[in-house]
Amino acid sequence: MKNFLWGLVVLLLWPVTTNLAAQPRRPIPYPVISSPQFQRAVEKGTRTDTGEPGPDYWTNTADYTLRAVLSPETKMLRGEGTMRYQNNSPDTLRRVYVHLRQNLHAPGAIRNRAQQVTGGVHLAEVKAGGQPLLERNSFDAPGYALLGTVLEITLPQPLSPGGVETLSFAWSFEVPEAGAPRMGQDSEVFFLGYWYPQMAVYDDVEGWKADPYQGNGEFYMDYGFYDVEITLPEGWLIGATGVLQNPEEVLSAQTRQRLAEVARTGEIVHVVTAEDHLRRLATADSPADVLTWRFRAENVRDFAFGASQHYVWDATPADTGTGKALIHALYRPQAAAWERAAEYGRFSIEFLSKYLLPYPYPHMTVVEGIIGGGMEYPMITLIGGSRTPRTLFSVTLHEIGHMWFPMMVGQDEKQFTWMDEGLTSFNTNEGKAAFYNENAWDPAAQSYYTIAGSGLEVESMRHGDEYPQGTSARGIAGYSKPAVMLHALRGLIGSVAFLEGYRTYARRWAYKHPYPYDLFNTFEQAAGRDLDWFWTTMLYETWWLDQAIASVEQTGEG
C-alpha cells in the first residue's frame, strides 16, 4: 500500500503518462492512498506501514457502573450510573463526547430510517468529577450541550494525558416498540441495546469519532469493564453481556441445579421449561415481587440484555480450544426452530474459535424476538423473525461471528461497514459450508453478482449512513461484495498465506481499533506482494471482472 504523498504524485502525473504512452489495453487501478491522518499516526509511532500497531499505540478505556430498573407495565427504563474514563492519549481533552442513542426516538431527531417517536432520553442528572453540570450557555463554560444523539461535555478541568475523569448520569426513556433498530419490546420480550450513556471513541488517527446515530450506520466503541444491576419482576429471565454474579439470589434452586448439570454432562440441558414457569420455578421468590440481577463483564465494548417471563432456557458447553464457554438459548416455546438454537450456538463458537482465534468470553447467549433479522452485542445476540432451522442456523452463525469482528477486533463499523459485515459474511459462508458439507460459494448464492455491472452498485468504502435508501446498495457493498472479495483473495494468494494474514490481523488488533489500511498491510505482508490493485478494484470502485483467454500455449507437459 502506498503512502499519501506517493499516491498524490502518481495522480498528478497520471494525465501526462497516459498521454505520452500508447493507450493501455486494460485499465491499471490506481494505488490505495492512505489518509493524511493515518500517515501522521505512522509518523507518531501509533501505526505502521506493515499492519502492526506501532510501538506507541494506545486506546482510551471507559469502565461503567450501571443500575437499571425495567418496568414492563409502563415500558420505562430508569437508570443511573458512572463511567470512569481513562485518557491514555498524549492529548489534553477539554471536551468529551457521550452517546445518547435512544434520542434517535426524540422528536425532530435526524434519521435515515423511520422510527417510533417516544420522547427520547430524559436526563435527570449529569456530573463531572462529582460536580453537577447544566446545559451550558457559553461554549467555554463547564456544562453540556445536547447535539441530537450526542452529548458534548465541557469539563470543569481539562483531562490531561494519563488522567481519569468520572462522569455520572441519571436518565430514563420509554422502550420503543418492536421494529426499532436492533432493540425494543413487544410487551412479552424486552431487549435493551444502547440503553445507557456511552463514551464516544477518541482514537490515535482521527481523534474524536462521535458521529450521530441516525438508525442505519452502526457503531464504534472503546473497551472497558462493566458492573451492572438490572431490577425487574420476579419470574422474568434475563440473558445479558457478562457473568451473573448472584445466581443464588435470582434463580431457583432447581434452575441452579440444572445449570450445574451443563458443565457436568456436556449435553444440551433444558434449564427452564414452559412448565417451570407455570409452577413458578424459574426464578427465586421475592417478597417485593422484583429481583435484582447483577452482571460483570471485562474487556468488552458494550452491554446489552434481553428479558421475558415467557422464555424457556437451554444451555450447553462449547470448546473454544483454550477452555469452555457456556452457550445459552432463551426463546419462547412457540418458536419451534429454536429447539436447536443451543446446538447452533455451540457449533458457531467451536468452528470460529478454530478458524480464527479462540473465543475469549465465558459465555455466548442467543435470545429470540423483537426484530426481523439479527443483531450482535458482546456475549449476546438478538434474533427475530419467522425462522426455519436453516435460516436460524445461518443468522446465528453470522451474529456470533460478530464476536470476532467487531467485538474482539474493534473496527469502526459506522465509517467502514464492510470491515465488520463483510468479514463476518465471509466467515458465515465458511461455517455454513462446514456445517452442511456443501459449497457455500455458489455464485447464485452471492447477491453481489446480481448487481455487478448493472450501474446500481455503490462502492464499499463509504460511510454507513451515506448509502442510498430503499435499495440493496448498502447490503451488497457492506456484506456480499467484501465476502466475495475475501474468497477471491484466498484464491489469489493461496489458502496458507490467506489464513496467515487473516489470523494475524485478528490477533494483532484484538481489543484495538484497526483502520482498513491495517487490514490491507497485514494481508500484503503475509502474501509478500503489493495488492493495491486488488483493494482499489474491490472496495474503492464498482468495476467488475471482465476477462477472456488471451492465448493458449502447448508445452511438453501438455
mmCIF file of N, CA and C in Angstrom, residues 334-338 368-373 383-392 395:
data_model
loop_
_atom_site.group_PDB
_atom_site.id
_atom_site.type_symbol
_atom_site.label_atom_id
_atom_site.label_comp_id
_atom_site.label_asym_id
_atom_site.label_seq_id
_atom_site.Cartn_x
_atom_site.Cartn_y
_atom_site.Cartn_z
ATOM 1 N N GLN A 334 -43.182 -21.243 21.399
ATOM 2 C CA GLN A 334 -43.803 -21.353 20.079
ATOM 3 C C GLN A 334 -42.803 -21.177 18.944
ATOM 4 N N ALA A 335 -41.581 -20.733 19.248
ATOM 5 C CA ALA A 335 -40.554 -20.589 18.218
ATOM 6 C C ALA A 335 -39.880 -21.951 18.029
ATOM 7 N N ALA A 336 -40.508 -22.820 17.246
ATOM 8 C CA ALA A 336 -40.124 -24.230 17.186
ATOM 9 C C ALA A 336 -38.691 -24.443 16.714
ATOM 10 N N ALA A 337 -38.244 -23.651 15.740
ATOM 11 C CA ALA A 337 -36.885 -23.843 15.214
ATOM 12 C C ALA A 337 -35.830 -23.626 16.291
ATOM 13 N N TRP A 338 -36.180 -22.889 17.339
ATOM 14 C CA TRP A 338 -35.217 -22.555 18.377
ATOM 15 C C TRP A 338 -34.854 -23.735 19.267
ATOM 16 N N GLU A 368 -34.294 -14.701 21.527
ATOM 17 C CA GLU A 368 -35.281 -14.646 20.437
ATOM 18 C C GLU A 368 -36.219 -13.462 20.614
ATOM 19 N N GLY A 369 -36.594 -12.865 19.456
ATOM 20 C CA GLY A 369 -37.669 -11.886 19.481
ATOM 21 C C GLY A 369 -37.361 -10.560 18.832
ATOM 22 N N ILE A 370 -38.368 -9.715 18.822
ATOM 23 C CA ILE A 370 -38.337 -8.276 18.545
ATOM 24 C C ILE A 370 -38.095 -7.905 17.093
ATOM 25 N N ILE A 371 -36.952 -8.292 16.508
ATOM 26 C CA ILE A 371 -36.553 -7.745 15.213
ATOM 27 C C ILE A 371 -36.727 -8.778 14.115
ATOM 28 N N GLY A 372 -36.611 -8.336 12.871
ATOM 29 C CA GLY A 372 -36.788 -9.240 11.748
ATOM 30 C C GLY A 372 -35.542 -10.007 11.377
ATOM 31 N N GLY A 373 -34.388 -9.534 11.811
ATOM 32 C CA GLY A 373 -33.126 -10.195 11.490
ATOM 33 C C GLY A 373 -32.369 -10.529 12.748
ATOM 34 N N ILE A 383 -32.084 -12.347 17.847
ATOM 35 C CA ILE A 383 -32.512 -12.841 16.541
ATOM 36 C C ILE A 383 -34.028 -12.963 16.549
ATOM 37 N N GLY A 384 -34.680 -12.365 15.574
ATOM 38 C CA GLY A 384 -36.140 -12.423 15.496
ATOM 39 C C GLY A 384 -36.605 -12.905 14.138
ATOM 40 N N GLY A 385 -37.893 -12.769 13.923
ATOM 41 C CA GLY A 385 -38.478 -13.169 12.654
ATOM 42 C C GLY A 385 -38.884 -14.627 12.638
ATOM 43 N N SER A 386 -39.651 -14.976 11.621
ATOM 44 C CA SER A 386 -40.077 -16.361 11.442
ATOM 45 C C SER A 386 -38.906 -17.163 10.891
ATOM 46 N N ARG A 387 -38.502 -18.210 11.592
ATOM 47 C CA ARG A 387 -37.276 -18.927 11.255
ATOM 48 C C ARG A 387 -37.522 -20.403 10.978
ATOM 49 N N THR A 388 -36.919 -20.892 9.902
ATOM 50 C CA THR A 388 -36.766 -22.327 9.703
ATOM 51 C C THR A 388 -35.464 -22.723 10.390
ATOM 52 N N PRO A 389 -35.235 -24.020 10.609
ATOM 53 C CA PRO A 389 -33.943 -24.418 11.186
ATOM 54 C C PRO A 389 -32.749 -23.892 10.377
ATOM 55 N N ARG A 390 -32.840 -23.910 9.060
ATOM 56 C CA ARG A 390 -31.709 -23.477 8.243
ATOM 57 C C ARG A 390 -31.464 -21.974 8.362
ATOM 58 N N THR A 391 -32.537 -21.168 8.320
ATOM 59 C CA THR A 391 -32.320 -19.720 8.425
ATOM 60 C C THR A 391 -31.897 -19.329 9.832
ATOM 61 N N LEU A 392 -32.375 -20.051 10.837
ATOM 62 C CA LEU A 392 -31.926 -19.757 12.202
ATOM 63 C C LEU A 392 -30.444 -20.080 12.348
ATOM 64 N N VAL A 395 -28.370 -17.213 10.545
ATOM 65 C CA VAL A 395 -28.325 -15.937 11.266
ATOM 66 C C VAL A 395 -27.549 -16.093 12.573
#
